[in-house]
mmCIF file of C-alpha atoms in Angstrom:
data_model
loop_
_atom_site.group_PDB
_atom_site.id
_atom_site.type_symbol
_atom_site.label_atom_id
_atom_site.label_comp_id
_atom_site.label_asym_id
_atom_site.label_seq_id
_atom_site.Cartn_x
_atom_site.Cartn_y
_atom_site.Cartn_z
ATOM 1 C CA LEU A 560 70.526 25.004 -211.530
ATOM 2 C CA VAL A 561 67.566 27.313 -210.244
ATOM 3 C CA GLN A 562 68.310 28.248 -206.902
ATOM 4 C CA LEU A 563 65.598 30.020 -204.471
ATOM 5 C CA VAL A 564 66.257 31.025 -200.947
ATOM 6 C CA GLU A 565 63.594 32.308 -198.527
ATOM 7 C CA SER A 566 63.991 34.603 -195.734
ATOM 8 C CA GLY A 567 61.553 36.590 -193.395
ATOM 9 C CA GLY A 568 59.929 34.332 -191.379
ATOM 10 C CA GLY A 569 59.008 34.093 -187.756
ATOM 11 C CA SER A 570 56.996 33.880 -184.454
ATOM 12 C CA VAL A 571 53.959 36.813 -184.711
ATOM 13 C CA GLN A 572 50.884 37.001 -182.845
ATOM 14 C CA ALA A 573 47.682 36.930 -184.071
ATOM 15 C CA GLY A 574 46.976 40.296 -186.278
ATOM 16 C CA ASP A 575 50.492 40.745 -187.216
ATOM 17 C CA ALA A 576 52.505 41.440 -190.570
ATOM 18 C CA LEU A 577 55.349 39.431 -191.836
ATOM 19 C CA ARG A 578 56.882 40.338 -194.900
ATOM 20 C CA LEU A 579 58.445 37.247 -196.908
ATOM 21 C CA SER A 580 61.643 37.630 -199.534
ATOM 22 C CA CYS A 581 62.615 35.147 -202.062
ATOM 23 C CA SER A 582 65.976 35.650 -203.966
ATOM 24 C CA VAL A 583 65.877 33.733 -207.517
ATOM 25 C CA SER A 584 69.296 32.966 -209.156
ATOM 26 C CA GLN A 585 67.206 33.857 -212.672
ATOM 27 C CA TYR A 586 64.120 34.895 -214.447
ATOM 28 C CA MET A 587 61.853 32.337 -214.173
ATOM 29 C CA ALA A 588 58.233 32.827 -215.823
ATOM 30 C CA SER A 589 56.510 31.495 -213.011
ATOM 31 C CA LEU A 590 56.788 32.287 -209.599
ATOM 32 C CA ALA A 591 54.728 31.282 -206.664
ATOM 33 C CA TRP A 592 54.772 31.314 -202.869
ATOM 34 C CA PHE A 593 53.190 27.654 -201.065
ATOM 35 C CA ARG A 594 52.869 26.899 -197.647
ATOM 36 C CA GLN A 595 52.780 23.011 -195.507
ATOM 37 C CA ALA A 596 51.510 23.226 -191.940
ATOM 38 C CA PRO A 597 52.468 19.773 -190.613
ATOM 39 C CA GLY A 598 50.268 16.574 -191.287
ATOM 40 C CA LYS A 599 48.735 18.852 -194.303
ATOM 41 C CA GLU A 600 49.493 18.679 -197.741
ATOM 42 C CA ARG A 601 51.766 21.783 -199.423
ATOM 43 C CA GLU A 602 49.058 24.090 -200.493
ATOM 44 C CA GLY A 603 49.412 27.221 -202.954
ATOM 45 C CA VAL A 604 49.163 30.967 -201.576
ATOM 46 C CA ALA A 605 49.718 33.312 -204.176
ATOM 47 C CA ALA A 606 51.150 33.056 -207.460
ATOM 48 C CA ILE A 607 52.454 35.623 -210.219
ATOM 49 C CA SER A 608 51.532 35.198 -213.761
ATOM 50 C CA TYR A 609 54.135 34.715 -216.084
ATOM 51 C CA ASP A 610 53.473 38.071 -218.009
ATOM 52 C CA ARG A 611 53.200 39.617 -214.624
ATOM 53 C CA GLY A 612 50.019 41.112 -215.594
ATOM 54 C CA HIS A 613 47.966 38.607 -212.832
ATOM 55 C CA THR A 614 48.016 37.262 -209.907
ATOM 56 C CA PHE A 615 46.136 34.673 -208.285
ATOM 57 C CA TYR A 616 45.506 33.941 -204.515
ATOM 58 C CA ALA A 617 44.180 30.979 -202.319
ATOM 59 C CA GLU A 618 40.525 32.008 -200.861
ATOM 60 C CA PRO A 619 41.845 31.488 -197.273
ATOM 61 C CA VAL A 620 44.395 34.583 -197.946
ATOM 62 C CA LYS A 621 42.473 36.762 -200.360
ATOM 63 C CA GLY A 622 42.222 40.410 -198.694
ATOM 64 C CA ARG A 623 45.485 39.810 -196.530
ATOM 65 C CA PHE A 624 48.525 38.504 -198.536
ATOM 66 C CA THR A 625 50.070 40.192 -201.351
ATOM 67 C CA ILE A 626 52.635 39.017 -203.894
ATOM 68 C CA SER A 627 54.711 40.923 -205.864
ATOM 69 C CA GLU A 628 58.226 40.913 -207.245
ATOM 70 C CA ASP A 629 61.195 43.101 -207.832
ATOM 71 C CA ASN A 630 62.457 42.097 -211.377
ATOM 72 C CA ALA A 631 65.638 44.261 -211.032
ATOM 73 C CA LYS A 632 66.822 42.012 -208.120
ATOM 74 C CA TYR A 633 65.017 39.069 -209.150
ATOM 75 C CA THR A 634 63.293 38.745 -205.408
ATOM 76 C CA LEU A 635 59.624 37.276 -204.995
ATOM 77 C CA TYR A 636 58.038 38.667 -201.939
ATOM 78 C CA LEU A 637 55.080 37.684 -200.005
ATOM 79 C CA GLN A 638 53.516 40.581 -197.770
ATOM 80 C CA MET A 639 51.405 38.949 -195.306
ATOM 81 C CA HIS A 640 48.482 40.751 -192.919
ATOM 82 C CA SER A 641 46.401 40.013 -189.817
ATOM 83 C CA LEU A 642 47.659 36.719 -189.653
ATOM 84 C CA LYS A 643 46.055 33.839 -187.787
ATOM 85 C CA PRO A 644 47.061 31.380 -186.211
ATOM 86 C CA GLU A 645 45.817 28.921 -189.134
ATOM 87 C CA ASP A 646 48.803 30.705 -191.551
ATOM 88 C CA THR A 647 50.832 28.662 -189.013
ATOM 89 C CA ALA A 648 53.098 26.652 -191.730
ATOM 90 C CA MET A 649 56.410 25.987 -193.532
ATOM 91 C CA TYR A 650 56.216 28.760 -196.413
ATOM 92 C CA TYR A 651 58.417 27.750 -199.862
ATOM 93 C CA CYS A 652 58.649 30.000 -202.893
ATOM 94 C CA ALA A 653 58.953 27.762 -206.139
ATOM 95 C CA ALA A 654 59.737 28.113 -209.597
ATOM 96 C CA ALA A 655 58.742 26.907 -212.870
ATOM 97 C CA TYR A 656 59.402 27.584 -216.689
ATOM 98 C CA TRP A 657 55.799 28.089 -217.395
ATOM 99 C CA THR A 658 52.709 26.884 -215.896
ATOM 100 C CA ASP A 659 48.801 27.446 -216.633
ATOM 101 C CA ASP A 660 47.804 25.964 -213.074
ATOM 102 C CA PRO A 661 50.046 28.688 -211.132
ATOM 103 C CA LEU A 662 48.506 27.338 -207.908
ATOM 104 C CA VAL A 663 49.195 23.399 -208.192
ATOM 105 C CA PRO A 664 52.443 22.493 -206.442
ATOM 106 C CA GLU A 665 52.889 19.720 -208.708
ATOM 107 C CA LYS A 666 53.349 22.094 -211.631
ATOM 108 C CA TYR A 667 56.393 23.987 -210.185
ATOM 109 C CA THR A 668 60.021 22.598 -210.693
ATOM 110 C CA TYR A 669 62.103 24.249 -208.353
ATOM 111 C CA TRP A 670 61.727 24.630 -204.550
ATOM 112 C CA GLY A 671 63.607 26.457 -201.808
ATOM 113 C CA GLN A 672 64.675 25.177 -198.667
ATOM 114 C CA GLY A 673 61.674 27.431 -196.924
ATOM 115 C CA THR A 674 61.073 29.515 -194.069
ATOM 116 C CA GLN A 675 59.027 29.339 -190.911
ATOM 117 C CA VAL A 676 56.235 31.349 -189.909
ATOM 118 C CA THR A 677 54.557 30.796 -186.894
ATOM 119 C CA VAL A 678 51.255 32.761 -185.472
ATOM 120 C CA SER A 679 50.200 32.738 -181.887
ATOM 121 C CA SER A 680 46.389 33.567 -180.602
#
């Protein structure tokens, strides 16, 4: 059973930074971060390719968020800078054995429980 556990969420002011972490129980080829705000659909935020050679970002977070991985620790990170109130959401990490649609939530099989990020103006 693949398990993912997120941490690092919190309440911050606009312009602040946060780093989310996701501990993954085993190696998984495709890893990504998603978020879901109240009343909205879950959306892809950032993903890392199965060969770890490419990263993918949703347009609203490009230039502000960075996805990375510590292979030795099976830990996925999401470094978030210049946070905005519209970044407020529950953030989830997700894993799949493989996907060629890295920001599509339906392509991921395993999910963490989520960590809340709240950005106030």
